[in-house]
C-alpha cells in the first residue's frame, strides 16, 4: 500500500487489517517510524476536524508535521499541484495528506511520487479515512458488518462520506439504505428499494448515519429551511424514541444542531458522534502506519 | 485548579504558589508532563506576543502544540465554540488557550470539559496570565506587594489588563491608582481618591503601568491625537526624570512609541517592558504546570 | 558569524566552509544544538519552497520552530519590525529567518540583537541561502568554480538570485554572463561583453541558470507574452540539444513551464532543478549550524 486515494483501492482483507491496527491504537498500543519522518497536510479547503485529526495522528506516531498554508503557497504564483508536491518530495517530505475541492484530484498523481499520499477528501468524491473511522465505530459497536442495516440520511449527491461509505459497507456485507429529500437521491427514489422514508428508516436501522447539510455547497438549490428539513427529514426527539434499542446515531460533523439532529440528541446515549471523532485519530494512525512501515 | 478564566478564580495562596513556580522556571528549573500532552491555542483575535509566549511556554514544557487557524476553522461553517472544543477534546487535546473578543466567553464553558482551559484574553474582560506576569515582574523588583503604589495609566475602560491587575494587586495589598483621560475612568474621576493626574502619579508611584492606546477599539471616541495624548497623559522624558529612583515602568505591549511613552524610554533603565515579555513565558509555564500536573 | 544578511558578508573561506558542511549533511551527517533551541520564520511575502525548506532544515537539526503568521501579527497594530524582533528575543527565540519585500530591510537590524538573523530574501536585493544552494549544486557537479562559464537568463533587474549569485560566483572564480531581454539587463546590453544572446549562451555555458519571470513584480513593463518569451529567450527543446554535453540547467523555482523552460525539460537529464531543492535543505542546515554552534 503506497497511497490511499479511495476506499475502492482497498481489498476487504486490507480494510480488516486497517481496522485491527486502529483498534490496537485505540487500546493504547504505540508505533513509531524507525527514522525521522516528515508529513505535510495540504488543505486547500477549510476543515477543523479532519486536519486536526490527522495532525494528532501524526504527532502520536512521532511524525514531524511541516506546516503548509495553502493560502500563502506558490500555487498562488501559478505552480501546479504536481510541481508543489515534487518540491515537497525533493525537500524531504515523506507523506502528504491532501484535501482539495476538485473531484478525483489524485488521479493525475498516482505512480509519480515516492512520497506517500493520502486523500483527505476530494470535492464530492471520496473521503477514505472518514469511511474507516465510521467502519471502526460500527465494528466496535456490533462486532461485525454482515447483515447490519445502515441508513445514510441527507445530502447524498454532494457527500463524499456517503460515497466512500456505501462502497465499503456493501463490500463488508452490510445493507445500505438512503433517506432524505428524494431529489438529493441519485436515481428514481420513488421506485428504488434502497430509498426509504425517514420514519421507515428509524424502525429497522442499526445505524443512522446523518450527513451534514452543506449549505456552502448548494445555496441555490437549497429549498428546505432548517426547520422544515428537521421536521420532515431530520432526527427529532420523537423519531429517536422509535429507534431500535441497539441502534446508534452517527454524524461526520460539524453538526448543524436542530437541522439534521435535535440539539439534545447530539450528546445522547445513542449518539456515537464524539466517539467517531476519537476514532478518527486511531483510523488515521492505522493508515499512516501501513503507508510508512517497511 | 482545572481552568484559569479570571484572576478572581485564584486565592491569594494560589497566586503566591503560581509566582513561586514561575520564579523557579525563571531560574532554569524544568518540568515535563508524564505523558505526551497536546495543547491548542485558539486565537480568534490577532496577537503576536501572547500567542507566541504561550507557544514558547508549551514547547519548553515538552507539550505538543496542535496548530489551529481560527480563520480556517469549522466555526466558519457555523459550528459553536462549545462544539469545536468538544471536537478537540474528543480528538485528544488536553489543554486549550482561548482568546476571543466576546467578554466572559468562558462562562458557558465551566464544568463541561475535562480538557483544561486558559483564558488568553476575553474582550474588555480579563487577561489572567498577563496579570501574573505583571505580578511576577513587580515581585522580582520589590520582593513584596504590601504598601506598593501602582498607577495604571491610559485606556482604563477597554483594558482587560487594568481589570485583571486591579483585582489581583488589591488582594495582594498594593494600592492601585489610575491616570489618563478622565473620560476613560469608570466613575467620577473628579471626585475619586483613586484618580490622579499623571504629574501627581509620577511623584509617588513605585510602578507606572502604562496601557496601550487601543486605536482599534475606539476609533470613534478617540478625540486625542497621538501628540496631544503624549503631551498631556504620556510618559515624557521630563516626567520620567521626576519618578522615584526605585520606580519602574511597565507596559503590556505592543508599545505605541511616542504616544504612551517617549521613544527613548522603551529601553531605558527604569523600563521593565522586555523583562515583562520574558516573564510572560515563565508565568504561563507555571499556569500550565499547575493545570496539568496530577 | 552572527547573522547572514548577504553573500557579501562571507569571505571565500567562509563560503567554502559552509559548502563543506552542507555536503556533509547531504551525506547524512547529523548535528544538533546542545540546548533546546527556538527558531521563527518571519515570511512577510508568500513562499512555499523557501519557508518549507528552512522549516525542514530546522527540524532536521532538532530546532523547535515557533509558528508566526505574519498576516495576524502585531505588525498589523503598527508595531515596528524591530519591536517585533525584540519581543521574540525577549520571549526566548534564538534565531529568526526573515523574508520581506523591502530591499535591505536588515541594514537597520545589524548589531542590535543577540538573536541570530538570516535573510530569507529581501525585495529585489539578496537571497544568500538560495545562492549557497546554487553553489552547492554546481560544486557537486563540477567539483570547482574556477573557469566555469555560468549564464544567468531572464529577469535580471528584479532578481535577488541573480544579484547574490553574481557576487559569489565571481569571487569564486567563475565567469558570469547574462542573457534575456536586453532591457532587463542593467547597463548597455548592446556593448557589454557580459550580455550574450541565448543562442550564443547555449553553446559555451557550463551552467544555464534560468530565472523565474516574476509576473507579480512588473505587470506593467511586461511586454513579452509567455509564448514570445519562450521562443525568443527561453530554453526550448531545440536549444537544449545544442548545449554542451556536460552542461546543466538550473532554476530557483517555482518554474513557469513553457515560459523560461520547455515543459519536458524540467525533469530532463540536464536539469538539476529538483536537486537544487534538495540541496536547499542541506545549505540551510549548514548556515543554521554555523550561526548556532558555540
PDB file of N, CA and C in Angstrom, chain C residues 180-268:
ATOM      1  N   UNK C 180      18.744  37.161 -21.973  1.00  0.00           N
ATOM      2  CA  UNK C 180      17.337  37.529 -21.743  1.00  0.00           C
ATOM      3  C   UNK C 180      17.048  38.855 -22.410  1.00  0.00           C
ATOM      4  N   UNK C 181      15.866  39.399 -22.198  1.00  0.00           N
ATOM      5  CA  UNK C 181      15.518  40.684 -22.817  1.00  0.00           C
ATOM      6  C   UNK C 181      16.555  41.748 -22.442  1.00  0.00           C
ATOM      7  N   UNK C 182      17.168  42.416 -23.434  1.00  0.00           N
ATOM      8  CA  UNK C 182      18.230  43.376 -23.124  1.00  0.00           C
ATOM      9  C   UNK C 182      17.768  44.504 -22.214  1.00  0.00           C
ATOM     10  N   UNK C 183      16.474  44.849 -22.247  1.00  0.00           N
ATOM     11  CA  UNK C 183      16.009  45.944 -21.398  1.00  0.00           C
ATOM     12  C   UNK C 183      15.992  45.546 -19.924  1.00  0.00           C
ATOM     13  N   UNK C 184      16.120  44.251 -19.637  1.00  0.00           N
ATOM     14  CA  UNK C 184      16.159  43.797 -18.248  1.00  0.00           C
ATOM     15  C   UNK C 184      17.600  43.684 -17.739  1.00  0.00           C
ATOM     16  N   UNK C 185      18.565  43.994 -18.605  1.00  0.00           N
ATOM     17  CA  UNK C 185      19.974  43.960 -18.229  1.00  0.00           C
ATOM     18  C   UNK C 185      20.353  45.344 -17.736  1.00  0.00           C
ATOM     19  N   UNK C 186      21.000  45.410 -16.577  1.00  0.00           N
ATOM     20  CA  UNK C 186      21.371  46.726 -16.046  1.00  0.00           C
ATOM     21  C   UNK C 186      22.631  47.200 -16.748  1.00  0.00           C
ATOM     22  N   UNK C 187      22.502  48.192 -17.570  1.00  0.00           N
ATOM     23  CA  UNK C 187      23.653  48.685 -18.319  1.00  0.00           C
ATOM     24  C   UNK C 187      23.350  48.596 -19.802  1.00  0.00           C
ATOM     25  N   UNK C 188      24.377  48.779 -20.626  1.00  0.00           N
ATOM     26  CA  UNK C 188      24.209  48.833 -22.070  1.00  0.00           C
ATOM     27  C   UNK C 188      24.454  47.450 -22.652  1.00  0.00           C
ATOM     28  N   UNK C 189      23.370  46.693 -22.814  1.00  0.00           N
ATOM     29  CA  UNK C 189      23.482  45.305 -23.261  1.00  0.00           C
ATOM     30  C   UNK C 189      24.244  45.219 -24.589  1.00  0.00           C
ATOM     31  N   UNK C 190      23.922  46.119 -25.504  1.00  0.00           N
ATOM     32  CA  UNK C 190      24.490  46.040 -26.847  1.00  0.00           C
ATOM     33  C   UNK C 190      26.022  46.083 -26.831  1.00  0.00           C
ATOM     34  N   UNK C 191      26.571  46.809 -25.850  1.00  0.00           N
ATOM     35  CA  UNK C 191      28.021  46.960 -25.830  1.00  0.00           C
ATOM     36  C   UNK C 191      28.711  46.219 -24.686  1.00  0.00           C
ATOM     37  N   UNK C 192      27.979  45.381 -23.984  1.00  0.00           N
ATOM     38  CA  UNK C 192      28.589  44.687 -22.851  1.00  0.00           C
ATOM     39  C   UNK C 192      29.135  43.335 -23.296  1.00  0.00           C
ATOM     40  N   UNK C 193      30.325  43.029 -22.798  1.00  0.00           N
ATOM     41  CA  UNK C 193      30.877  41.715 -23.144  1.00  0.00           C
ATOM     42  C   UNK C 193      30.210  40.610 -22.340  1.00  0.00           C
ATOM     43  N   UNK C 194      29.440  41.005 -21.285  1.00  0.00           N
ATOM     44  CA  UNK C 194      28.789  40.002 -20.442  1.00  0.00           C
ATOM     45  C   UNK C 194      27.359  39.698 -20.855  1.00  0.00           C
ATOM     46  N   UNK C 195      26.828  40.517 -21.732  1.00  0.00           N
ATOM     47  CA  UNK C 195      25.485  40.238 -22.212  1.00  0.00           C
ATOM     48  C   UNK C 195      25.576  39.429 -23.501  1.00  0.00           C
ATOM     49  N   UNK C 196      24.965  38.258 -23.530  1.00  0.00           N
ATOM     50  CA  UNK C 196      25.031  37.400 -24.721  1.00  0.00           C
ATOM     51  C   UNK C 196      23.629  36.966 -25.122  1.00  0.00           C
ATOM     52  N   UNK C 197      23.475  36.690 -26.404  1.00  0.00           N
ATOM     53  CA  UNK C 197      22.194  36.165 -26.861  1.00  0.00           C
ATOM     54  C   UNK C 197      22.047  34.736 -26.367  1.00  0.00           C
ATOM     55  N   UNK C 198      20.804  34.299 -26.164  1.00  0.00           N
ATOM     56  CA  UNK C 198      20.567  32.962 -25.614  1.00  0.00           C
ATOM     57  C   UNK C 198      21.195  31.876 -26.501  1.00  0.00           C
ATOM     58  N   UNK C 199      21.151  32.064 -27.809  1.00  0.00           N
ATOM     59  CA  UNK C 199      21.691  31.028 -28.682  1.00  0.00           C
ATOM     60  C   UNK C 199      23.210  30.938 -28.575  1.00  0.00           C
ATOM     61  N   UNK C 200      23.821  32.065 -28.272  1.00  0.00           N
ATOM     62  CA  UNK C 200      25.260  32.042 -28.043  1.00  0.00           C
ATOM     63  C   UNK C 200      25.533  31.410 -26.672  1.00  0.00           C
ATOM     64  N   UNK C 201      24.753  31.810 -25.673  1.00  0.00           N
ATOM     65  CA  UNK C 201      24.940  31.308 -24.307  1.00  0.00           C
ATOM     66  C   UNK C 201      24.898  29.783 -24.271  1.00  0.00           C
ATOM     67  N   UNK C 202      23.947  29.220 -24.999  1.00  0.00           N
ATOM     68  CA  UNK C 202      23.791  27.765 -25.077  1.00  0.00           C
ATOM     69  C   UNK C 202      25.108  27.069 -25.432  1.00  0.00           C
ATOM     70  N   UNK C 203      25.833  27.684 -26.372  1.00  0.00           N
ATOM     71  CA  UNK C 203      26.985  26.991 -26.950  1.00  0.00           C
ATOM     72  C   UNK C 203      28.167  26.888 -25.996  1.00  0.00           C
ATOM     73  N   UNK C 204      28.307  27.835 -25.072  1.00  0.00           N
ATOM     74  CA  UNK C 204      29.533  27.817 -24.245  1.00  0.00           C
ATOM     75  C   UNK C 204      29.287  27.630 -22.755  1.00  0.00           C
ATOM     76  N   UNK C 205      28.045  27.662 -22.305  1.00  0.00           N
ATOM     77  CA  UNK C 205      27.792  27.698 -20.853  1.00  0.00           C
ATOM     78  C   UNK C 205      27.914  26.309 -20.226  1.00  0.00           C
ATOM     79  N   UNK C 206      28.614  26.276 -19.104  1.00  0.00           N
ATOM     80  CA  UNK C 206      28.611  25.060 -18.284  1.00  0.00           C
ATOM     81  C   UNK C 206      27.317  24.999 -17.476  1.00  0.00           C
ATOM     82  N   UNK C 207      26.866  26.170 -17.048  1.00  0.00           N
ATOM     83  CA  UNK C 207      25.633  26.244 -16.259  1.00  0.00           C
ATOM     84  C   UNK C 207      24.708  27.284 -16.877  1.00  0.00           C
ATOM     85  N   UNK C 208      23.485  26.864 -17.175  1.00  0.00           N
ATOM     86  CA  UNK C 208      22.447  27.811 -17.585  1.00  0.00           C
ATOM     87  C   UNK C 208      21.539  27.991 -16.384  1.00  0.00           C
ATOM     88  N   UNK C 209      21.550  29.200 -15.828  1.00  0.00           N
ATOM     89  CA  UNK C 209      20.760  29.464 -14.633  1.00  0.00           C
ATOM     90  C   UNK C 209      19.548  30.292 -15.052  1.00  0.00           C
ATOM     91  N   UNK C 210      18.429  29.631 -15.201  1.00  0.00           N
ATOM     92  CA  UNK C 210      17.218  30.320 -15.653  1.00  0.00           C
ATOM     93  C   UNK C 210      16.538  30.980 -14.469  1.00  0.00           C
ATOM     94  N   UNK C 211      16.064  32.194 -14.679  1.00  0.00           N
ATOM     95  CA  UNK C 211      15.336  32.884 -13.610  1.00  0.00           C
ATOM     96  C   UNK C 211      13.842  32.828 -13.900  1.00  0.00           C
ATOM     97  N   UNK C 212      13.080  32.871 -12.852  1.00  0.00           N
ATOM     98  CA  UNK C 212      11.633  32.918 -12.980  1.00  0.00           C
ATOM     99  C   UNK C 212      11.184  34.287 -13.496  1.00  0.00           C
ATOM    100  N   UNK C 213      10.279  34.284 -14.481  1.00  0.00           N
ATOM    101  CA  UNK C 213       9.648  35.536 -14.906  1.00  0.00           C
ATOM    102  C   UNK C 213       8.645  35.893 -13.809  1.00  0.00           C
ATOM    103  N   UNK C 214       8.924  36.951 -13.084  1.00  0.00           N
ATOM    104  CA  UNK C 214       8.110  37.286 -11.920  1.00  0.00           C
ATOM    105  C   UNK C 214       6.967  38.206 -12.333  1.00  0.00           C
ATOM    106  N   UNK C 215       5.934  37.589 -12.891  1.00  0.00           N
ATOM    107  CA  UNK C 215       4.769  38.365 -13.345  1.00  0.00           C
ATOM    108  C   UNK C 215       4.312  39.340 -12.277  1.00  0.00           C
ATOM    109  N   UNK C 216       4.363  38.873 -10.996  1.00  0.00           N
ATOM    110  CA  UNK C 216       3.842  39.693  -9.918  1.00  0.00           C
ATOM    111  C   UNK C 216       4.695  40.936  -9.663  1.00  0.00           C
ATOM    112  N   UNK C 217       5.920  40.990 -10.218  1.00  0.00           N
ATOM    113  CA  UNK C 217       6.774  42.142  -9.934  1.00  0.00           C
ATOM    114  C   UNK C 217       6.702  43.251 -10.982  1.00  0.00           C
ATOM    115  N   UNK C 218       6.335  42.940 -12.201  1.00  0.00           N
ATOM    116  CA  UNK C 218       6.322  44.030 -13.194  1.00  0.00           C
ATOM    117  C   UNK C 218       5.267  43.798 -14.265  1.00  0.00           C
ATOM    118  N   UNK C 219       4.016  43.747 -13.842  1.00  0.00           N
ATOM    119  CA  UNK C 219       2.949  43.545 -14.818  1.00  0.00           C
ATOM    120  C   UNK C 219       2.922  44.650 -15.858  1.00  0.00           C
ATOM    121  N   UNK C 220       3.233  45.869 -15.438  1.00  0.00           N
ATOM    122  CA  UNK C 220       3.099  46.974 -16.385  1.00  0.00           C
ATOM    123  C   UNK C 220       4.198  46.943 -17.457  1.00  0.00           C
ATOM    124  N   UNK C 221       5.420  46.592 -17.057  1.00  0.00           N
ATOM    125  CA  UNK C 221       6.523  46.614 -18.023  1.00  0.00           C
ATOM    126  C   UNK C 221       6.626  45.317 -18.809  1.00  0.00           C
ATOM    127  N   UNK C 222       5.756  44.357 -18.486  1.00  0.00           N
ATOM    128  CA  UNK C 222       5.820  43.042 -19.120  1.00  0.00           C
ATOM    129  C   UNK C 222       5.283  43.129 -20.525  1.00  0.00           C
ATOM    130  N   UNK C 223       6.192  43.300 -21.484  1.00  0.00           N
ATOM    131  CA  UNK C 223       5.721  43.407 -22.854  1.00  0.00           C
ATOM    132  C   UNK C 223       6.029  42.133 -23.637  1.00  0.00           C
ATOM    133  N   UNK C 224       6.319  41.054 -22.899  1.00  0.00           N
ATOM    134  CA  UNK C 224       6.582  39.779 -23.570  1.00  0.00           C
ATOM    135  C   UNK C 224       5.483  38.792 -23.210  1.00  0.00           C
ATOM    136  N   UNK C 225       4.783  38.276 -24.187  1.00  0.00           N
ATOM    137  CA  UNK C 225       3.824  37.211 -23.898  1.00  0.00           C
ATOM    138  C   UNK C 225       4.629  35.970 -23.560  1.00  0.00           C
ATOM    139  N   UNK C 226       3.978  35.021 -22.886  1.00  0.00           N
ATOM    140  CA  UNK C 226       4.666  33.798 -22.483  1.00  0.00           C
ATOM    141  C   UNK C 226       5.257  33.084 -23.699  1.00  0.00           C
ATOM    142  N   UNK C 227       4.471  33.008 -24.761  1.00  0.00           N
ATOM    143  CA  UNK C 227       4.940  32.285 -25.958  1.00  0.00           C
ATOM    144  C   UNK C 227       6.139  33.005 -26.580  1.00  0.00           C
ATOM    145  N   UNK C 228       6.013  34.324 -26.689  1.00  0.00           N
ATOM    146  CA  UNK C 228       7.092  35.081 -27.290  1.00  0.00           C
ATOM    147  C   UNK C 228       8.367  34.957 -26.467  1.00  0.00           C
ATOM    148  N   UNK C 229       8.236  35.044 -25.145  1.00  0.00           N
ATOM    149  CA  UNK C 229       9.413  34.932 -24.288  1.00  0.00           C
ATOM    150  C   UNK C 229      10.095  33.591 -24.501  1.00  0.00           C
ATOM    151  N   UNK C 230       9.291  32.534 -24.490  1.00  0.00           N
ATOM    152  CA  UNK C 230       9.858  31.185 -24.629  1.00  0.00           C
ATOM    153  C   UNK C 230      10.613  31.058 -25.946  1.00  0.00           C
ATOM    154  N   UNK C 231       9.985  31.492 -27.007  1.00  0.00           N
ATOM    155  CA  UNK C 231      10.551  31.405 -28.355  1.00  0.00           C
ATOM    156  C   UNK C 231      11.864  32.188 -28.468  1.00  0.00           C
ATOM    157  N   UNK C 232      11.853  33.387 -27.911  1.00  0.00           N
ATOM    158  CA  UNK C 232      12.963  34.309 -28.138  1.00  0.00           C
ATOM    159  C   UNK C 232      14.081  34.145 -27.104  1.00  0.00           C
ATOM    160  N   UNK C 233      13.712  33.898 -25.803  1.00  0.00           N
ATOM    161  CA  UNK C 233      14.716  33.916 -24.737  1.00  0.00           C
ATOM    162  C   UNK C 233      14.738  32.628 -23.907  1.00  0.00           C
ATOM    163  N   UNK C 234      13.742  31.770 -24.078  1.00  0.00           N
ATOM    164  CA  UNK C 234      13.595  30.605 -23.203  1.00  0.00           C
ATOM    165  C   UNK C 234      14.452  29.423 -23.633  1.00  0.00           C
ATOM    166  N   UNK C 235      14.509  28.399 -22.779  1.00  0.00           N
ATOM    167  CA  UNK C 235      15.218  27.173 -23.117  1.00  0.00           C
ATOM    168  C   UNK C 235      14.233  26.219 -23.792  1.00  0.00           C
ATOM    169  N   UNK C 236      14.260  26.245 -25.108  1.00  0.00           N
ATOM    170  CA  UNK C 236      13.412  25.346 -25.900  1.00  0.00           C
ATOM    171  C   UNK C 236      14.111  23.997 -26.032  1.00  0.00           C
ATOM    172  N   UNK C 237      13.380  23.001 -26.493  1.00  0.00           N
ATOM    173  CA  UNK C 237      13.969  21.667 -26.713  1.00  0.00           C
ATOM    174  C   UNK C 237      15.111  21.768 -27.728  1.00  0.00           C
ATOM    175  N   UNK C 238      14.915  22.568 -28.770  1.00  0.00           N
ATOM    176  CA  UNK C 238      15.964  22.727 -29.799  1.00  0.00           C
ATOM    177  C   UNK C 238      17.238  23.285 -29.172  1.00  0.00           C
ATOM    178  N   UNK C 239      17.090  24.311 -28.365  1.00  0.00           N
ATOM    179  CA  UNK C 239      18.274  24.913 -27.752  1.00  0.00           C
ATOM    180  C   UNK C 239      18.965  23.918 -26.821  1.00  0.00           C
ATOM    181  N   UNK C 240      18.169  23.195 -26.056  1.00  0.00           N
ATOM    182  CA  UNK C 240      18.767  22.242 -25.107  1.00  0.00           C
ATOM    183  C   UNK C 240      19.646  21.238 -25.834  1.00  0.00           C
ATOM    184  N   UNK C 241      19.220  20.842 -27.032  1.00  0.00           N
ATOM    185  CA  UNK C 241      20.004  19.879 -27.825  1.00  0.00           C
ATOM    186  C   UNK C 241      21.392  20.399 -28.190  1.00  0.00           C
ATOM    187  N   UNK C 242      21.533  21.719 -28.196  1.00  0.00           N
ATOM    188  CA  UNK C 242      22.831  22.302 -28.595  1.00  0.00           C
ATOM    189  C   UNK C 242      23.715  22.632 -27.407  1.00  0.00           C
ATOM    190  N   UNK C 243      23.252  22.314 -26.204  1.00  0.00           N
ATOM    191  CA  UNK C 243      24.083  22.606 -25.019  1.00  0.00           C
ATOM    192  C   UNK C 243      25.305  21.691 -24.977  1.00  0.00           C
ATOM    193  N   UNK C 244      26.313  22.128 -24.225  1.00  0.00           N
ATOM    194  CA  UNK C 244      27.485  21.273 -24.018  1.00  0.00           C
ATOM    195  C   UNK C 244      27.041  19.963 -23.359  1.00  0.00           C
ATOM    196  N   UNK C 245      27.669  18.843 -23.702  1.00  0.00           N
ATOM    197  CA  UNK C 245      27.256  17.565 -23.090  1.00  0.00           C
ATOM    198  C   UNK C 245      27.313  17.603 -21.565  1.00  0.00           C
ATOM    199  N   UNK C 246      28.279  18.318 -21.011  1.00  0.00           N
ATOM    200  CA  UNK C 246      28.412  18.387 -19.547  1.00  0.00           C
ATOM    201  C   UNK C 246      27.602  19.531 -18.926  1.00  0.00           C
ATOM    202  N   UNK C 247      26.932  20.302 -19.774  1.00  0.00           N
ATOM    203  CA  UNK C 247      26.202  21.473 -19.264  1.00  0.00           C
ATOM    204  C   UNK C 247      24.979  21.083 -18.439  1.00  0.00           C
ATOM    205  N   UNK C 248      24.648  21.928 -17.460  1.00  0.00           N
ATOM    206  CA  UNK C 248      23.460  21.656 -16.635  1.00  0.00           C
ATOM    207  C   UNK C 248      22.508  22.855 -16.635  1.00  0.00           C
ATOM    208  N   UNK C 249      21.257  22.547 -16.305  1.00  0.00           N
ATOM    209  CA  UNK C 249      20.195  23.558 -16.249  1.00  0.00           C
ATOM    210  C   UNK C 249      19.790  23.762 -14.790  1.00  0.00           C
ATOM    211  N   UNK C 250      19.723  25.034 -14.369  1.00  0.00           N
ATOM    212  CA  UNK C 250      19.270  25.339 -13.013  1.00  0.00           C
ATOM    213  C   UNK C 250      18.125  26.350 -13.061  1.00  0.00           C
ATOM    214  N   UNK C 251      17.326  26.338 -12.034  1.00  0.00           N
ATOM    215  CA  UNK C 251      16.182  27.274 -11.929  1.00  0.00           C
ATOM    216  C   UNK C 251      15.787  27.307 -10.457  1.00  0.00           C
ATOM    217  N   UNK C 252      15.598  28.498  -9.872  1.00  0.00           N
ATOM    218  CA  UNK C 252      15.292  28.550  -8.439  1.00  0.00           C
ATOM    219  C   UNK C 252      13.858  28.134  -8.107  1.00  0.00           C
ATOM    220  N   UNK C 253      12.979  28.050  -9.126  1.00  0.00           N
ATOM    221  CA  UNK C 253      11.583  27.712  -8.889  1.00  0.00           C
ATOM    222  C   UNK C 253      10.849  28.855  -8.221  1.00  0.00           C
ATOM    223  N   UNK C 254       9.500  28.862  -8.198  1.00  0.00           N
ATOM    224  CA  UNK C 254       8.695  27.921  -8.976  1.00  0.00           C
ATOM    225  C   UNK C 254       8.791  28.186 -10.472  1.00  0.00           C
ATOM    226  N   UNK C 255       8.811  27.114 -11.261  1.00  0.00           N
ATOM    227  CA  UNK C 255       9.003  27.173 -12.705  1.00  0.00           C
ATOM    228  C   UNK C 255       7.704  27.594 -13.384  1.00  0.00           C
ATOM    229  N   UNK C 256       7.806  28.513 -14.351  1.00  0.00           N
ATOM    230  CA  UNK C 256       6.708  28.717 -15.300  1.00  0.00           C
ATOM    231  C   UNK C 256       6.957  27.779 -16.480  1.00  0.00           C
ATOM    232  N   UNK C 257       6.346  26.617 -16.459  1.00  0.00           N
ATOM    233  CA  UNK C 257       6.568  25.636 -17.533  1.00  0.00           C
ATOM    234  C   UNK C 257       6.130  26.226 -18.876  1.00  0.00           C
ATOM    235  N   UNK C 258       6.968  26.065 -19.891  1.00  0.00           N
ATOM    236  CA  UNK C 258       6.631  26.592 -21.214  1.00  0.00           C
ATOM    237  C   UNK C 258       6.975  28.059 -21.376  1.00  0.00           C
ATOM    238  N   UNK C 259       7.557  28.672 -20.358  1.00  0.00           N
ATOM    239  CA  UNK C 259       7.984  30.068 -20.487  1.00  0.00           C
ATOM    240  C   UNK C 259       9.516  30.094 -20.404  1.00  0.00           C
ATOM    241  N   UNK C 260      10.060  30.010 -19.204  1.00  0.00           N
ATOM    242  CA  UNK C 260      11.523  30.007 -19.086  1.00  0.00           C
ATOM    243  C   UNK C 260      12.126  28.736 -19.681  1.00  0.00           C
ATOM    244  N   UNK C 261      11.384  27.647 -19.605  1.00  0.00           N
ATOM    245  CA  UNK C 261      11.903  26.338 -19.989  1.00  0.00           C
ATOM    246  C   UNK C 261      10.758  25.491 -20.537  1.00  0.00           C
ATOM    247  N   UNK C 262      11.085  24.695 -21.557  1.00  0.00           N
ATOM    248  CA  UNK C 262      10.063  23.806 -22.132  1.00  0.00           C
ATOM    249  C   UNK C 262       9.600  22.818 -21.066  1.00  0.00           C
ATOM    250  N   UNK C 263       8.331  22.539 -21.088  1.00  0.00           N
ATOM    251  CA  UNK C 263       7.706  21.645 -20.120  1.00  0.00           C
ATOM    252  C   UNK C 263       8.498  20.342 -19.953  1.00  0.00           C
ATOM    253  N   UNK C 264       8.906  19.758 -21.042  1.00  0.00           N
ATOM    254  CA  UNK C 264       9.532  18.425 -21.000  1.00  0.00           C
ATOM    255  C   UNK C 264      10.944  18.466 -20.431  1.00  0.00           C
ATOM    256  N   UNK C 265      11.548  19.648 -20.346  1.00  0.00           N
ATOM    257  CA  UNK C 265      12.942  19.733 -19.892  1.00  0.00           C
ATOM    258  C   UNK C 265      13.065  19.857 -18.367  1.00  0.00           C
ATOM    259  N   UNK C 266      11.967  20.155 -17.690  1.00  0.00           N
ATOM    260  CA  UNK C 266      12.041  20.380 -16.235  1.00  0.00           C
ATOM    261  C   UNK C 266      12.612  19.153 -15.519  1.00  0.00           C
ATOM    262  N   UNK C 267      12.208  17.986 -16.010  1.00  0.00           N
ATOM    263  CA  UNK C 267      12.650  16.713 -15.416  1.00  0.00           C
ATOM    264  C   UNK C 267      13.756  16.033 -16.215  1.00  0.00           C
ATOM    265  N   UNK C 268      14.345  16.734 -17.169  1.00  0.00           N
ATOM    266  CA  UNK C 268      15.262  16.070 -18.102  1.00  0.00           C
ATOM    267  C   UNK C 268      16.615  15.784 -17.465  1.00  0.00           C
TER     268      UNK C 268
END
